[in-house]
Amino acid sequence: MELVVERLEAGYGEMQVLWGVDLKVEKGSFTVVLGPNGAGKTTLLRAIMGVVRPWRGRVVYRGVDVTSLPPHRKVAMGMTLVPEGRRLFPELTVEENLVLGAYSRGFKGVEEGLELVYRVFPRLKERRGQKAGTLSGGEQQMLAIGRALMSRPRLLMLDEPSQGLAPKLAAEIIELLARLRDEEGLTLLMVEQNVAAALRRADMVYVMEQGRIVVSGPPDKVASIEDIRRAYFGL
Amino acid sequence: MVDPALVLSSVVTALLVGCIYGVLTLGLNIVFGVLRIVNVGFGAFVMLGAYITYFLYKDYGVNPLLTIPVSFAIGFALGYAMYYAAFRRLVGAPELSTLLATFAVGVLIQELARIAWSPDIRGFTWDIGVLELAGVRIVYSKVVAALSALAVVAGVYYLFTRTRFGLAVRAVVQDPEGAMVVGINVDRIYAVSMALGIGVTVAGGSILAIYLQQGIEPYMGIPYTLLAFVIAVMAGLGSILGSLYAGILFGFFEAASFLAFSMIKDALGLDILPYVLTRSAAFFLLLLTLLLKPEGLFRR
């Protein structure tokens, strides 16, 4: 098992957001977490990554309890997050953003990393000298994913990578992630609103509501549940 | 009516003292620029540097120039310790908390200095000669102090713009959460930046002592706190080279307003103190900057 989350609780200040989340991500899988706004999906990824400190529960990555490790240690172990809002460095160039992605590796393998990212996103190569803040939304999303890839992750977590993108581009990004999973042996854990595109590629789906997992299973099974179908698929 | 030698001498003084102001402001500006903490206790660290130079030179005969790296090292260690002891919890805290905390640290250091070293005003003489140029006397030790200030600014500039550490710092400043997810130990970047900022401030105190050589006492740093705030606002908070440019600009402003007030005093026979008025004029400059260009004059 690549990642096991047990009874995870977390929140901000006095406000509890996660109320005991259980989740398993199999190695090499494409796991998707669905749920309405405010369900705690973003907090879940942030707590797994350690950007917010979990209150209770456990996060186990490749058999190691990483619950209380700070994010930089987790990145060094092969976990990374493409966070909500992308969190790029707007005043730095595209290439500087990418190079920083290799920070946890002591900037080792920057050349190969750049080669991989530029092959996947030729658009970024054209814009390499441009400040990240001047990119379009789609390009920024590519850069955020590219930056995450620079750390050569084994577990890539993505917080709504299609947010703010045209549906066609969003679908492309998901296709691309699936391809990276196949080619690079990545494990993907994604939080998403763009349900149709995500489900086409997902192996496992969790549905979150009010800080808890309410339904889980393979996409066809989850999609066949009447309530879920109505709430998320508009069918 | 105006003596040309006096003008030339004012220009030289403005340049030299401006470099000192620049390096002092830089110490304040690093801490603010990275941690968003306004170090109100700034002056105490300046004072500390001045004492380090005074004691090392007076008691051990150490060349004053060599006391600058010593001060930097002591300041660095102090800043690092302070971060983990207190300021770690204050990154992103409400401004009042950080103002009170830095104020408290400043008062503590000042009072400890008064107890340890007495409130006596001290001074030393480090005479390495005088250059006479077109009727203007330029004291070499002041030139050396200004050059040291430039060297420190250049070093910090190099560190922040040309190294991987600098790249990481800029990443943390621009987006701390983004920095976390690429694997930067944000906490450590804050600690090292605070250490650097305090190190530069204490080193700046040594440079100031070499420049002045007099007036070393536990509360000597207080006016420099005020001064550094004015210059930092002019520089653009967090700007490295801006600190130097604004320092020099302020040196010229001070020299010019001093000359102007002296002339007014003589011409009108007024009973005013030109130097004191210059200090109040500095606040006028601060207000003007905040009104017209609140982001600073030297900010890209």
mmCIF file of C-alpha atoms in Angstrom, chain A residues 8-233:
data_model
loop_
_atom_site.group_PDB
_atom_site.id
_atom_site.type_symbol
_atom_site.label_atom_id
_atom_site.label_comp_id
_atom_site.label_asym_id
_atom_site.label_seq_id
_atom_site.Cartn_x
_atom_site.Cartn_y
_atom_site.Cartn_z
ATOM 1 C CA LEU A 8 -7.431 11.341 10.364
ATOM 2 C CA GLU A 9 -8.699 14.457 12.131
ATOM 3 C CA ALA A 10 -7.541 17.997 11.391
ATOM 4 C CA GLY A 11 -8.750 21.557 11.207
ATOM 5 C CA TYR A 12 -7.900 25.211 11.633
ATOM 6 C CA GLY A 13 -7.873 26.859 15.060
ATOM 7 C CA GLU A 14 -11.056 25.772 16.797
ATOM 8 C CA MET A 15 -12.747 24.548 13.661
ATOM 9 C CA GLN A 16 -12.520 20.831 13.015
ATOM 10 C CA VAL A 17 -12.725 19.946 9.334
ATOM 11 C CA LEU A 18 -11.748 16.276 9.131
ATOM 12 C CA TRP A 19 -13.675 13.921 11.386
ATOM 13 C CA GLY A 20 -11.805 10.666 11.109
ATOM 14 C CA VAL A 21 -10.975 9.997 7.468
ATOM 15 C CA ASP A 22 -9.920 6.513 6.373
ATOM 16 C CA LEU A 23 -8.394 6.090 2.961
ATOM 17 C CA LYS A 24 -6.052 3.742 1.153
ATOM 18 C CA VAL A 25 -4.090 4.435 -1.995
ATOM 19 C CA GLU A 26 -2.688 1.446 -3.815
ATOM 20 C CA LYS A 27 0.710 1.675 -5.457
ATOM 21 C CA GLY A 28 0.421 2.728 -9.084
ATOM 22 C CA SER A 29 -3.253 3.578 -8.744
ATOM 23 C CA PHE A 30 -5.187 6.660 -9.741
ATOM 24 C CA THR A 31 -7.318 7.449 -6.728
ATOM 25 C CA VAL A 32 -9.850 10.245 -6.799
ATOM 26 C CA VAL A 33 -11.593 11.975 -3.904
ATOM 27 C CA LEU A 34 -14.893 13.611 -4.792
ATOM 28 C CA GLY A 35 -17.109 15.790 -2.687
ATOM 29 C CA PRO A 36 -18.920 19.108 -2.504
ATOM 30 C CA ASN A 37 -17.188 22.361 -1.640
ATOM 31 C CA GLY A 38 -16.335 22.492 2.023
ATOM 32 C CA ALA A 39 -16.309 18.717 2.439
ATOM 33 C CA GLY A 40 -12.694 18.890 3.584
ATOM 34 C CA LYS A 41 -10.969 17.564 0.464
ATOM 35 C CA THR A 42 -8.314 20.264 0.420
ATOM 36 C CA THR A 43 -7.741 19.912 4.157
ATOM 37 C CA LEU A 44 -7.348 16.175 3.690
ATOM 38 C CA LEU A 45 -4.499 16.640 1.204
ATOM 39 C CA ARG A 46 -2.927 19.380 3.305
ATOM 40 C CA ALA A 47 -3.040 17.185 6.403
ATOM 41 C CA ILE A 48 -1.568 14.210 4.546
ATOM 42 C CA MET A 49 1.223 16.471 3.277
ATOM 43 C CA GLY A 50 1.742 18.065 6.682
ATOM 44 C CA VAL A 51 0.989 21.619 5.558
ATOM 45 C CA VAL A 52 -1.569 21.539 8.354
ATOM 46 C CA ARG A 53 -0.734 19.412 11.349
ATOM 47 C CA PRO A 54 -3.084 16.450 11.879
ATOM 48 C CA TRP A 55 -4.864 16.513 15.239
ATOM 49 C CA ARG A 56 -5.395 12.789 15.550
ATOM 50 C CA GLY A 57 -5.057 9.687 13.426
ATOM 51 C CA ARG A 58 -2.231 8.367 11.292
ATOM 52 C CA VAL A 59 -0.708 8.871 7.882
ATOM 53 C CA VAL A 60 1.398 5.915 6.772
ATOM 54 C CA TYR A 61 3.458 6.220 3.601
ATOM 55 C CA ARG A 62 5.123 3.059 2.296
ATOM 56 C CA GLY A 63 4.866 1.485 5.695
ATOM 57 C CA VAL A 64 6.401 4.442 7.535
ATOM 58 C CA ASP A 65 4.373 6.538 9.958
ATOM 59 C CA VAL A 66 4.805 10.073 8.621
ATOM 60 C CA THR A 67 1.908 11.681 10.508
ATOM 61 C CA SER A 68 3.950 14.351 12.253
ATOM 62 C CA LEU A 69 6.724 14.865 9.692
ATOM 63 C CA PRO A 70 7.000 18.353 8.184
ATOM 64 C CA PRO A 71 6.286 18.664 4.445
ATOM 65 C CA HIS A 72 9.912 19.033 3.391
ATOM 66 C CA ARG A 73 10.737 15.637 4.887
ATOM 67 C CA LYS A 74 7.825 14.083 3.056
ATOM 68 C CA VAL A 75 8.909 15.587 -0.257
ATOM 69 C CA ALA A 76 12.332 14.056 0.287
ATOM 70 C CA MET A 77 10.612 10.681 0.778
ATOM 71 C CA GLY A 78 8.785 10.924 -2.531
ATOM 72 C CA MET A 79 5.454 12.535 -1.659
ATOM 73 C CA THR A 80 4.424 15.809 -3.191
ATOM 74 C CA LEU A 81 1.375 18.001 -3.560
ATOM 75 C CA VAL A 82 0.125 20.248 -6.313
ATOM 76 C CA PRO A 83 -1.755 22.543 -3.962
ATOM 77 C CA GLU A 84 -5.011 24.375 -4.359
ATOM 78 C CA GLY A 85 -4.389 27.703 -6.068
ATOM 79 C CA ARG A 86 -1.161 26.285 -7.525
ATOM 80 C CA ARG A 87 1.083 28.205 -5.147
ATOM 81 C CA LEU A 88 3.669 29.139 -7.753
ATOM 82 C CA PHE A 89 6.397 31.711 -7.171
ATOM 83 C CA PRO A 90 4.973 34.534 -9.296
ATOM 84 C CA GLU A 91 8.088 36.725 -9.439
ATOM 85 C CA LEU A 92 10.381 33.872 -10.434
ATOM 86 C CA THR A 93 10.719 32.599 -13.981
ATOM 87 C CA VAL A 94 9.110 29.408 -15.203
ATOM 88 C CA GLU A 95 12.471 27.675 -15.157
ATOM 89 C CA GLU A 96 13.343 28.946 -11.663
ATOM 90 C CA ASN A 97 10.022 27.573 -10.438
ATOM 91 C CA LEU A 98 10.857 24.217 -11.987
ATOM 92 C CA VAL A 99 14.400 24.194 -10.611
ATOM 93 C CA LEU A 100 13.012 24.841 -7.140
ATOM 94 C CA GLY A 101 10.933 21.719 -7.596
ATOM 95 C CA ALA A 102 14.194 19.772 -7.332
ATOM 96 C CA TYR A 103 15.114 21.500 -4.063
ATOM 97 C CA SER A 104 14.530 18.444 -1.906
ATOM 98 C CA ARG A 105 16.924 16.468 -4.107
ATOM 99 C CA GLY A 106 19.666 19.009 -3.506
ATOM 100 C CA PHE A 107 19.072 20.103 -7.114
ATOM 101 C CA LYS A 108 20.307 16.757 -8.365
ATOM 102 C CA GLY A 109 18.992 15.674 -11.730
ATOM 103 C CA VAL A 110 17.716 19.125 -12.656
ATOM 104 C CA GLU A 111 18.669 18.638 -16.306
ATOM 105 C CA GLU A 112 16.811 15.354 -16.705
ATOM 106 C CA GLY A 113 13.878 16.740 -14.758
ATOM 107 C CA LEU A 114 13.614 19.779 -17.013
ATOM 108 C CA GLU A 115 13.871 17.541 -20.041
ATOM 109 C CA LEU A 116 10.967 15.415 -18.819
ATOM 110 C CA VAL A 117 8.788 18.410 -17.935
ATOM 111 C CA TYR A 118 9.524 20.221 -21.209
ATOM 112 C CA ARG A 119 8.734 17.057 -23.143
ATOM 113 C CA VAL A 120 5.406 16.708 -21.357
ATOM 114 C CA PHE A 121 4.619 20.436 -21.500
ATOM 115 C CA PRO A 122 6.380 21.917 -24.557
ATOM 116 C CA ARG A 123 4.514 25.129 -23.819
ATOM 117 C CA LEU A 124 6.556 25.646 -20.660
ATOM 118 C CA LYS A 125 9.785 25.393 -22.627
ATOM 119 C CA GLU A 126 8.658 28.280 -24.807
ATOM 120 C CA ARG A 127 7.926 30.332 -21.695
ATOM 121 C CA ARG A 128 10.919 29.244 -19.622
ATOM 122 C CA GLY A 129 12.277 32.785 -19.159
ATOM 123 C CA GLN A 130 8.916 34.344 -18.392
ATOM 124 C CA LYS A 131 7.740 35.159 -14.869
ATOM 125 C CA ALA A 132 5.314 32.564 -13.562
ATOM 126 C CA GLY A 133 2.838 35.288 -12.584
ATOM 127 C CA THR A 134 2.404 36.267 -16.224
ATOM 128 C CA LEU A 135 1.302 32.835 -17.420
ATOM 129 C CA SER A 136 -2.277 31.967 -18.333
ATOM 130 C CA GLY A 137 -4.311 29.790 -15.975
ATOM 131 C CA GLY A 138 -3.698 26.650 -17.989
ATOM 132 C CA GLU A 139 0.021 27.295 -18.245
ATOM 133 C CA GLN A 140 0.196 27.937 -14.521
ATOM 134 C CA GLN A 141 -1.446 24.588 -13.884
ATOM 135 C CA MET A 142 1.073 22.901 -16.171
ATOM 136 C CA LEU A 143 3.852 24.647 -14.286
ATOM 137 C CA ALA A 144 2.473 23.551 -10.916
ATOM 138 C CA ILE A 145 2.365 19.945 -12.089
ATOM 139 C CA GLY A 146 5.765 20.286 -13.748
ATOM 140 C CA ARG A 147 7.259 21.716 -10.571
ATOM 141 C CA ALA A 148 5.875 18.792 -8.589
ATOM 142 C CA LEU A 149 7.333 16.329 -11.104
ATOM 143 C CA MET A 150 10.775 17.888 -10.654
ATOM 144 C CA SER A 151 11.006 16.283 -7.216
ATOM 145 C CA ARG A 152 10.589 12.900 -8.926
ATOM 146 C CA PRO A 153 7.685 11.938 -6.698
ATOM 147 C CA ARG A 154 6.353 8.458 -6.246
ATOM 148 C CA LEU A 155 3.087 9.706 -4.788
ATOM 149 C CA LEU A 156 1.702 12.785 -6.509
ATOM 150 C CA MET A 157 -1.262 14.463 -4.844
ATOM 151 C CA LEU A 158 -3.254 17.021 -6.780
ATOM 152 C CA ASP A 159 -5.806 19.478 -5.461
ATOM 153 C CA GLU A 160 -8.280 20.245 -8.233
ATOM 154 C CA PRO A 161 -5.808 20.464 -11.089
ATOM 155 C CA SER A 162 -8.575 21.398 -13.505
ATOM 156 C CA GLN A 163 -9.838 24.344 -11.485
ATOM 157 C CA GLY A 164 -10.264 27.416 -13.648
ATOM 158 C CA LEU A 165 -9.424 25.569 -16.847
ATOM 159 C CA ALA A 166 -11.512 25.130 -19.972
ATOM 160 C CA PRO A 167 -13.126 21.658 -19.924
ATOM 161 C CA LYS A 168 -11.071 20.519 -22.880
ATOM 162 C CA LEU A 169 -7.801 21.516 -21.231
ATOM 163 C CA ALA A 170 -8.905 20.009 -17.934
ATOM 164 C CA ALA A 171 -9.575 16.685 -19.645
ATOM 165 C CA GLU A 172 -6.193 16.898 -21.356
ATOM 166 C CA ILE A 173 -4.435 17.400 -18.048
ATOM 167 C CA ILE A 174 -6.149 14.376 -16.565
ATOM 168 C CA GLU A 175 -5.240 12.277 -19.586
ATOM 169 C CA LEU A 176 -1.697 13.449 -19.212
ATOM 170 C CA LEU A 177 -1.572 12.521 -15.546
ATOM 171 C CA ALA A 178 -2.883 9.069 -16.377
ATOM 172 C CA ARG A 179 -0.142 8.722 -18.963
ATOM 173 C CA LEU A 180 2.500 9.801 -16.448
ATOM 174 C CA ARG A 181 1.150 7.193 -14.081
ATOM 175 C CA ASP A 182 1.591 4.527 -16.759
ATOM 176 C CA GLU A 183 4.981 5.699 -18.012
ATOM 177 C CA GLU A 184 6.676 6.916 -14.840
ATOM 178 C CA GLY A 185 5.080 4.544 -12.373
ATOM 179 C CA LEU A 186 3.509 7.377 -10.382
ATOM 180 C CA THR A 187 0.777 6.882 -7.848
ATOM 181 C CA LEU A 188 -1.888 9.579 -8.069
ATOM 182 C CA LEU A 189 -4.230 10.874 -5.417
ATOM 183 C CA MET A 190 -6.467 13.588 -6.775
ATOM 184 C CA VAL A 191 -9.190 15.778 -5.383
ATOM 185 C CA GLU A 192 -11.465 16.867 -8.163
ATOM 186 C CA GLN A 193 -14.712 18.557 -9.127
ATOM 187 C CA ASN A 194 -14.418 17.731 -12.801
ATOM 188 C CA VAL A 195 -16.035 14.405 -12.157
ATOM 189 C CA ALA A 196 -16.589 12.987 -15.619
ATOM 190 C CA ALA A 197 -13.003 13.342 -16.755
ATOM 191 C CA ALA A 198 -11.630 12.119 -13.450
ATOM 192 C CA LEU A 199 -13.820 9.048 -13.323
ATOM 193 C CA ARG A 200 -12.868 7.879 -16.777
ATOM 194 C CA ARG A 201 -9.342 7.358 -15.526
ATOM 195 C CA ALA A 202 -9.756 6.612 -11.825
ATOM 196 C CA ASP A 203 -9.192 3.158 -10.324
ATOM 197 C CA MET A 204 -10.681 4.020 -6.968
ATOM 198 C CA VAL A 205 -13.093 6.701 -5.843
ATOM 199 C CA TYR A 206 -13.785 8.102 -2.401
ATOM 200 C CA VAL A 207 -16.691 10.436 -1.782
ATOM 201 C CA MET A 208 -16.320 12.904 1.055
ATOM 202 C CA GLU A 209 -19.009 14.799 2.868
ATOM 203 C CA GLN A 210 -18.646 17.016 5.919
ATOM 204 C CA GLY A 211 -15.189 15.771 6.778
ATOM 205 C CA ARG A 212 -15.926 12.066 6.424
ATOM 206 C CA ILE A 213 -15.685 9.446 3.692
ATOM 207 C CA VAL A 214 -19.262 8.398 2.918
ATOM 208 C CA VAL A 215 -18.804 6.098 -0.057
ATOM 209 C CA SER A 216 -15.852 4.366 -1.633
ATOM 210 C CA GLY A 217 -15.212 1.870 -4.385
ATOM 211 C CA PRO A 218 -14.309 1.507 -8.038
ATOM 212 C CA PRO A 219 -15.773 4.270 -10.243
ATOM 213 C CA ASP A 220 -18.490 2.184 -11.879
ATOM 214 C CA LYS A 221 -19.753 1.030 -8.511
ATOM 215 C CA VAL A 222 -19.710 4.506 -6.998
ATOM 216 C CA ALA A 223 -21.338 6.021 -10.061
ATOM 217 C CA SER A 224 -24.169 3.550 -9.828
ATOM 218 C CA ILE A 225 -25.216 4.696 -6.370
ATOM 219 C CA GLU A 226 -28.331 6.758 -6.899
ATOM 220 C CA ASP A 227 -27.565 9.608 -4.462
ATOM 221 C CA ILE A 228 -24.020 10.030 -5.676
ATOM 222 C CA ARG A 229 -25.150 9.953 -9.268
ATOM 223 C CA ARG A 230 -27.608 12.751 -8.620
ATOM 224 C CA ALA A 231 -25.238 14.836 -6.504
ATOM 225 C CA TYR A 232 -22.098 14.698 -8.626
ATOM 226 C CA PHE A 233 -22.867 13.459 -12.089
#
